[in-house]
């Protein structure tokens, strides 16, 4: 194995001064996370970290933690593990989200190298699980990144996604002696290239179908309605995403609907709930539907298992006949071009 070249000595520094690598710009892509495996203890560790995040579940820890530790985490790892097992990439020994995020990172590295040469280092991290945000921030700093652009891969902002990812990123800087300059990428839900890549994926999927769906269901990950009332803009940004997509496609209001999935807990979440709405559509005579997930930059448990299994089943049990799941944008070339453009716009002033 080749040894990494030592960092050069700083100009005018004394001989005993520590060697310092510097002058690089790091781009850190961030996604939600994934368990290391689908066995009980891997799932329990992952779910404990995820469900202990106060951005995700903001109940008082005096109430929530006993319920989580004594009830939820004794049962849920089994059901969640079975769900992950049904979609697991056995060949690579990892979840589809991990595989896709690696593919996205590889393409981003190529795009950035073509644009900036070796001035930029691209890597990825997960908010929950591995690779951790802190481990990747430390690696970028060790490689000489004096500037880091942190990019949460969530088109729409939500406290439970974008904000908690940024929280973890800033916590990762706490003990660094020489902190890099940092920037975070704002939500890109209305970026023209993102909408274009989303529209192209819909048009491509529809072009491959023998029968045109009656309705396209844009299913977004849900959050409690209370979060909206407390100022979280997620609901509004989801609605605008659907509107911009509809306008780009040139469709009417009845051709596309916005719904929310993955409800958890007893309180009311954003409505309509996808699992109920697809059944309602079937009962109303909409026997052919397509479902896409514009809030997810990469396919994961919520799309591959929840949409393509649970939500499909709800539709078919209500009389639906043709259900088409349109995959997330993943490492599609148009999507990666859109993300690379967002990165370039955020690097202005740092790189030409």
Short mmCIF file of C-alpha atoms in Angstrom, two decimals:
data_model
loop_
_atom_site.label_atom_id
_atom_site.label_comp_id
_atom_site.label_asym_id
_atom_site.label_seq_id
_atom_site.Cartn_x
_atom_site.Cartn_y
_atom_site.Cartn_z
CA UNK A 1 0.00 0.00 0.00
CA UNK A 2 1.32 3.44 -0.92
CA UNK A 3 2.10 5.74 1.99
CA UNK A 4 0.42 9.14 1.96
CA UNK A 5 2.90 11.92 1.26
CA UNK A 6 3.69 14.02 4.33
CA UNK A 7 2.27 17.49 4.60
CA UNK A 8 4.69 20.17 3.48
CA UNK A 9 6.34 22.43 6.00
CA UNK A 10 4.77 25.86 6.29
CA UNK A 11 6.85 28.59 4.71
CA UNK A 12 8.95 30.50 7.28
CA UNK A 13 7.98 28.02 10.02
CA UNK A 14 10.68 26.67 12.36
CA UNK A 15 11.89 23.14 11.81
CA UNK A 16 9.96 21.74 14.77
CA UNK A 17 6.60 23.24 13.64
CA UNK A 18 3.93 20.56 13.04
CA UNK A 19 3.30 19.74 9.37
CA UNK A 20 -0.06 21.06 8.18
CA UNK A 21 -2.01 20.15 5.08
CA UNK A 22 -4.12 23.04 3.84
CA UNK A 23 -5.71 24.73 0.87
CA UNK A 24 -8.36 22.18 -0.13
CA UNK A 25 -12.14 22.62 -0.26
CA UNK A 26 -14.25 19.76 1.07
CA UNK A 27 -17.73 18.92 -0.16
CA UNK A 28 -19.58 16.73 2.31
CA UNK A 29 -22.82 15.17 1.09
CA UNK A 30 -25.13 14.10 3.91
CA UNK A 31 -28.04 11.70 3.98
CA UNK A 32 -30.30 10.32 6.70
CA UNK A 33 -28.51 7.10 7.54
CA UNK A 34 -28.75 3.35 7.57
CA UNK A 35 -28.21 0.47 9.98
CA UNK A 36 -25.04 -1.54 9.52
CA UNK A 37 -27.12 -4.70 9.14
CA UNK A 38 -30.69 -5.89 9.65
CA UNK A 39 -30.06 -8.05 12.73
CA UNK A 40 -31.69 -7.11 16.04
CA UNK A 41 -28.76 -5.30 17.67
CA UNK A 42 -27.75 -3.38 14.53
CA UNK A 43 -31.34 -2.24 14.15
CA UNK A 44 -31.65 -1.36 17.82
CA UNK A 45 -28.50 0.81 17.77
CA UNK A 46 -29.65 2.61 14.66
CA UNK A 47 -33.24 3.14 15.84
CA UNK A 48 -32.06 4.30 19.25
CA UNK A 49 -29.89 7.00 17.69
CA UNK A 50 -32.61 8.04 15.24
CA UNK A 51 -35.54 8.06 17.66
CA UNK A 52 -33.53 9.74 20.44
CA UNK A 53 -32.97 12.78 18.23
CA UNK A 54 -35.10 15.62 19.65
CA UNK A 55 -35.44 17.08 16.16
CA UNK A 56 -37.28 13.88 15.19
CA UNK A 57 -39.23 13.19 18.39
CA UNK A 58 -39.53 16.32 20.51
CA UNK A 59 -41.48 14.89 23.45
CA UNK A 60 -40.06 15.33 26.95
CA UNK A 61 -37.28 12.76 27.46
CA UNK A 62 -38.77 11.94 30.87
CA UNK A 63 -41.79 10.59 29.01
CA UNK A 64 -40.25 9.48 25.73
CA UNK A 65 -37.06 7.69 26.77
CA UNK A 66 -38.69 5.09 29.08
CA UNK A 67 -41.24 4.35 26.36
CA UNK A 68 -38.51 4.14 23.72
CA UNK A 69 -36.08 1.99 25.70
CA UNK A 70 -38.54 -0.35 27.42
CA UNK A 71 -41.23 -0.80 24.79
CA UNK A 72 -40.41 0.44 21.28
CA UNK A 73 -36.81 -0.78 21.11
CA UNK A 74 -37.75 -4.24 22.36
CA UNK A 75 -40.16 -4.79 19.44
CA UNK A 76 -39.45 -2.43 16.56
CA UNK A 77 -35.97 -3.79 15.67
CA UNK A 78 -37.62 -7.07 14.65
CA UNK A 79 -40.20 -5.51 12.29
CA UNK A 80 -37.79 -2.88 10.95
CA UNK A 81 -35.12 -5.54 10.48
CA UNK A 82 -37.51 -7.68 8.45
CA UNK A 83 -38.35 -4.66 6.28
CA UNK A 84 -34.67 -3.92 5.67
CA UNK A 85 -33.98 -7.58 4.93
CA UNK A 86 -36.58 -7.50 2.14
CA UNK A 87 -34.65 -4.76 0.29
CA UNK A 88 -31.06 -5.38 1.45
CA UNK A 89 -28.23 -5.34 -1.08
CA UNK A 90 -26.87 -8.73 -0.09
CA UNK A 91 -24.09 -8.67 -2.67
CA UNK A 92 -22.60 -5.47 -1.26
CA UNK A 93 -23.64 -6.22 2.33
CA UNK A 94 -25.37 -2.87 2.77
CA UNK A 95 -28.68 -1.08 2.43
CA UNK A 96 -29.74 0.37 -0.94
CA UNK A 97 -29.42 3.88 0.52
CA UNK A 98 -25.74 3.23 1.24
CA UNK A 99 -25.14 1.81 -2.24
CA UNK A 100 -26.88 4.71 -3.96
CA UNK A 101 -25.17 7.37 -1.82
CA UNK A 102 -21.79 5.85 -2.71
CA UNK A 103 -22.74 5.98 -6.40
CA UNK A 104 -23.86 9.61 -6.07
CA UNK A 105 -20.61 10.53 -4.32
CA UNK A 106 -18.53 8.84 -7.01
CA UNK A 107 -20.29 10.80 -9.75
CA UNK A 108 -20.00 14.04 -7.79
CA UNK A 109 -16.25 13.43 -7.42
CA UNK A 110 -15.93 13.09 -11.18
CA UNK A 111 -17.99 16.19 -11.87
CA UNK A 112 -16.04 18.27 -9.37
CA UNK A 113 -12.68 16.97 -10.61
CA UNK A 114 -13.64 17.95 -14.16
CA UNK A 115 -14.51 21.44 -12.91
CA UNK A 116 -11.93 22.12 -10.20
CA UNK A 117 -9.20 19.52 -10.56
CA UNK A 118 -7.69 18.35 -7.28
CA UNK A 119 -8.64 21.50 -5.34
CA UNK A 120 -11.82 19.78 -4.13
CA UNK A 121 -12.33 16.65 -2.03
CA UNK A 122 -15.79 15.05 -2.11
CA UNK A 123 -17.09 12.63 0.52
CA UNK A 124 -20.36 11.63 2.19
CA UNK A 125 -21.67 11.03 5.70
CA UNK A 126 -24.83 9.86 7.42
CA UNK A 127 -26.73 11.67 10.17
CA UNK A 128 -27.41 8.35 11.90
CA UNK A 129 -25.20 5.29 11.71
CA UNK A 130 -22.01 5.07 9.65
CA UNK A 131 -20.04 6.77 8.28
CA UNK A 132 -20.70 9.38 10.95
CA UNK A 133 -20.63 13.09 10.26
CA UNK A 134 -17.80 13.66 12.76
CA UNK A 135 -15.59 10.96 11.26
CA UNK A 136 -15.88 12.50 7.81
CA UNK A 137 -15.37 16.07 9.00
CA UNK A 138 -12.21 14.91 10.77
CA UNK A 139 -11.01 13.17 7.60
CA UNK A 140 -11.58 16.24 5.45
CA UNK A 141 -9.70 18.46 7.88
CA UNK A 142 -6.84 15.94 8.03
CA UNK A 143 -6.66 16.03 4.23
CA UNK A 144 -6.14 19.79 4.28
CA UNK A 145 -9.67 21.13 3.81
CA UNK A 146 -9.70 24.64 5.21
CA UNK A 147 -13.18 25.18 3.76
CA UNK A 148 -16.09 22.70 3.88
CA UNK A 149 -19.39 22.91 2.03
CA UNK A 150 -21.96 20.78 3.86
CA UNK A 151 -24.78 19.56 1.59
CA UNK A 152 -27.80 17.82 3.20
CA UNK A 153 -29.37 15.84 0.36
CA UNK A 154 -32.94 16.91 1.15
CA UNK A 155 -34.67 18.98 -1.54
CA UNK A 156 -37.13 20.44 1.00
CA UNK A 157 -36.17 21.81 4.40
CA UNK A 158 -37.52 20.18 7.57
CA UNK A 159 -36.32 20.43 11.13
CA UNK A 160 -36.25 16.64 11.33
CA UNK A 161 -34.00 16.29 8.26
CA UNK A 162 -32.03 19.34 7.09
CA UNK A 163 -31.76 20.99 10.51
CA UNK A 164 -30.66 17.92 12.44
CA UNK A 165 -28.06 17.14 9.77
CA UNK A 166 -26.65 20.66 10.17
CA UNK A 167 -26.82 20.37 13.96
CA UNK A 168 -24.62 17.29 13.79
CA UNK A 169 -22.24 18.94 11.35
CA UNK A 170 -21.70 21.93 13.64
CA UNK A 171 -21.26 19.64 16.66
CA UNK A 172 -18.53 17.88 14.69
CA UNK A 173 -16.52 21.12 14.61
CA UNK A 174 -16.51 21.63 18.38
CA UNK A 175 -13.16 20.07 19.25
CA UNK A 176 -11.21 20.93 16.09
CA UNK A 177 -8.25 23.15 16.99
CA UNK A 178 -8.22 24.96 13.65
CA UNK A 179 -11.79 25.02 12.41
CA UNK A 180 -12.37 25.26 8.68
CA UNK A 181 -14.59 27.90 7.15
CA UNK A 182 -17.99 26.32 6.53
CA UNK A 183 -21.08 26.83 4.44
CA UNK A 184 -24.32 24.86 4.33
CA UNK A 185 -26.44 24.37 1.22
CA UNK A 186 -30.00 25.61 1.45
CA UNK A 187 -32.93 23.46 0.22
CA UNK A 188 -33.03 23.17 -3.57
CA UNK A 189 -36.69 22.14 -4.07
CA UNK A 190 -37.38 25.01 -6.51
CA UNK A 191 -34.10 24.92 -8.39
CA UNK A 192 -34.96 24.71 -12.10
CA UNK A 193 -32.52 21.86 -12.76
CA UNK A 194 -33.92 19.80 -9.89
CA UNK A 195 -37.48 20.27 -11.20
CA UNK A 196 -36.27 19.45 -14.70
CA UNK A 197 -34.56 16.23 -13.61
CA UNK A 198 -37.67 15.24 -11.66
CA UNK A 199 -39.92 15.95 -14.65
CA UNK A 200 -37.66 13.99 -16.97
CA UNK A 201 -37.85 10.97 -14.68
CA UNK A 202 -41.67 11.14 -14.75
CA UNK A 203 -41.79 11.53 -18.53
CA UNK A 204 -39.37 8.66 -18.99
CA UNK A 205 -41.38 6.38 -16.70
CA UNK A 206 -44.70 7.29 -18.34
CA UNK A 207 -43.18 6.70 -21.77
CA UNK A 208 -42.36 3.11 -20.81
CA UNK A 209 -45.89 2.30 -19.62
CA UNK A 210 -48.49 0.68 -21.85
CA UNK A 211 -51.31 2.52 -20.08
CA UNK A 212 -51.01 6.08 -18.84
CA UNK A 213 -51.74 6.36 -15.10
CA UNK A 214 -54.88 8.25 -14.09
CA UNK A 215 -53.02 10.13 -11.35
CA UNK A 216 -49.46 10.76 -10.26
CA UNK A 217 -49.14 10.66 -6.48
CA UNK A 218 -46.24 12.73 -5.13
CA UNK A 219 -45.65 11.09 -1.76
CA UNK A 220 -43.50 13.07 0.68
CA UNK A 221 -42.23 11.90 4.04
CA UNK A 222 -44.62 13.17 6.70
CA UNK A 223 -44.08 15.17 9.87
CA UNK A 224 -46.51 16.03 12.68
CA UNK A 225 -48.92 18.81 11.68
CA UNK A 226 -47.84 20.60 14.85
CA UNK A 227 -44.42 21.23 13.27
CA UNK A 228 -46.09 23.21 10.49
CA UNK A 229 -48.02 25.28 13.01
CA UNK A 230 -44.76 25.94 14.88
CA UNK A 231 -43.11 27.40 11.79
CA UNK A 232 -41.50 24.50 9.91
CA UNK A 233 -41.72 25.33 6.15
CA UNK A 234 -41.61 21.71 4.98
CA UNK A 235 -45.31 21.41 4.07
CA UNK A 236 -45.22 24.58 1.97
CA UNK A 237 -42.05 23.54 0.16
CA UNK A 238 -43.53 20.12 -0.67
CA UNK A 239 -46.65 21.75 -2.07
CA UNK A 240 -44.54 24.09 -4.18
CA UNK A 241 -42.45 21.20 -5.48
CA UNK A 242 -45.59 19.49 -6.76
CA UNK A 243 -46.88 22.72 -8.29
CA UNK A 244 -43.61 23.42 -10.11
CA UNK A 245 -43.48 19.82 -11.34
CA UNK A 246 -47.08 20.05 -12.58
CA UNK A 247 -46.33 23.29 -14.42
CA UNK A 248 -43.19 21.87 -16.02
CA UNK A 249 -45.10 18.79 -17.18
CA UNK A 250 -47.98 20.92 -18.45
CA UNK A 251 -50.56 18.89 -16.52
CA UNK A 252 -53.88 19.79 -14.96
CA UNK A 253 -54.70 19.85 -11.26
CA UNK A 254 -56.44 16.47 -11.39
CA UNK A 255 -53.38 14.73 -12.89
CA UNK A 256 -51.22 15.03 -9.78
CA UNK A 257 -51.74 15.01 -6.00
CA UNK A 258 -49.56 15.65 -2.93
CA UNK A 259 -49.62 13.17 -0.05
CA UNK A 260 -47.55 12.34 3.04
CA UNK A 261 -46.33 8.97 4.27
CA UNK A 262 -44.51 7.30 7.20
CA UNK A 263 -46.78 8.47 10.01
CA UNK A 264 -45.48 7.54 13.46
CA UNK A 265 -47.11 7.96 16.87
CA UNK A 266 -50.58 9.06 18.00
CA UNK A 267 -50.76 12.71 16.95
CA UNK A 268 -52.04 14.11 13.66
CA UNK A 269 -49.50 14.37 10.86
CA UNK A 270 -49.60 16.24 7.56
CA UNK A 271 -52.47 15.04 5.39
CA UNK A 272 -53.58 13.42 3.23
CA UNK A 273 -51.85 10.23 4.29
CA UNK A 274 -50.50 8.38 1.24
CA UNK A 275 -51.64 4.95 2.42
CA UNK A 276 -55.24 6.22 2.74
CA UNK A 277 -55.25 8.46 -0.32
CA UNK A 278 -54.23 5.70 -2.75
CA UNK A 279 -57.12 3.59 -1.45
CA UNK A 280 -59.47 6.54 -1.89
CA UNK A 281 -58.28 7.02 -5.47
CA UNK A 282 -58.96 3.36 -6.27
CA UNK A 283 -62.44 3.62 -4.76
CA UNK A 284 -63.08 6.73 -6.87
CA UNK A 285 -62.33 4.78 -10.04
CA UNK A 286 -58.69 5.77 -10.48
CA UNK A 287 -57.53 2.25 -11.20
CA UNK A 288 -54.10 3.14 -12.57
CA UNK A 289 -51.73 5.32 -10.53
CA UNK A 290 -48.04 6.12 -10.39
CA UNK A 291 -46.22 7.14 -7.22
CA UNK A 292 -43.00 9.14 -6.92
CA UNK A 293 -41.15 10.41 -3.87
CA UNK A 294 -39.76 13.93 -4.49
CA UNK A 295 -38.55 14.42 -0.91
CA UNK A 296 -36.01 11.60 -1.19
CA UNK A 297 -32.77 12.07 -3.13
CA UNK A 298 -32.12 8.32 -2.99
CA UNK A 299 -34.27 5.22 -2.70
CA UNK A 300 -34.41 3.85 0.82
CA UNK A 301 -36.63 1.87 3.20
CA UNK A 302 -39.45 4.43 2.91
CA UNK A 303 -39.60 4.09 -0.87
CA UNK A 304 -38.52 0.54 -1.67
CA UNK A 305 -40.43 -1.10 1.17
CA UNK A 306 -43.13 1.31 2.35
CA UNK A 307 -44.26 2.68 -1.03
CA UNK A 308 -43.57 -0.33 -3.20
CA UNK A 309 -45.04 -2.82 -0.73
CA UNK A 310 -47.33 -1.34 1.98
CA UNK A 311 -48.79 1.52 -0.07
CA UNK A 312 -49.09 -0.64 -3.19
CA UNK A 313 -51.00 -3.20 -1.13
CA UNK A 314 -53.41 -0.54 0.16
CA UNK A 315 -54.17 0.55 -3.39
CA UNK A 316 -54.69 -2.97 -4.72
CA UNK A 317 -56.88 -4.04 -1.79
CA UNK A 318 -59.17 -1.08 -2.53
CA UNK A 319 -59.62 -2.20 -6.12
CA UNK A 320 -56.65 -0.60 -7.83
CA UNK A 321 -55.32 -2.43 -10.83
CA UNK A 322 -52.05 -0.88 -12.02
CA UNK A 323 -49.55 0.57 -9.53
CA UNK A 324 -46.28 2.02 -10.78
CA UNK A 325 -43.53 3.18 -8.46
CA UNK A 326 -41.19 5.69 -10.11
CA UNK A 327 -37.75 5.41 -8.51
CA UNK A 328 -36.02 8.34 -6.84
CA UNK A 329 -33.56 10.33 -8.89
CA UNK A 330 -30.61 8.51 -7.29
CA UNK A 331 -27.46 8.90 -9.43
CA UNK A 332 -29.34 9.74 -12.62
CA UNK A 333 -27.15 11.97 -14.78
CA UNK A 334 -29.64 14.85 -14.92
CA UNK A 335 -30.03 14.71 -11.14
CA UNK A 336 -26.28 14.69 -10.55
CA UNK A 337 -25.87 17.61 -12.95
CA UNK A 338 -28.48 19.50 -10.94
CA UNK A 339 -26.75 18.73 -7.63
CA UNK A 340 -23.35 19.66 -9.07
CA UNK A 341 -24.78 22.99 -10.26
CA UNK A 342 -26.12 23.65 -6.75
CA UNK A 343 -22.65 22.90 -5.38
CA UNK A 344 -20.97 25.22 -7.88
CA UNK A 345 -23.36 28.03 -6.98
CA UNK A 346 -22.49 27.58 -3.31
CA UNK A 347 -18.74 27.53 -3.96
CA UNK A 348 -18.70 31.03 -5.45
CA UNK A 349 -16.12 33.17 -3.70
CA UNK A 350 -14.22 30.08 -2.64
CA UNK A 351 -13.47 28.67 -6.08
CA UNK A 352 -13.89 30.20 -9.50
#
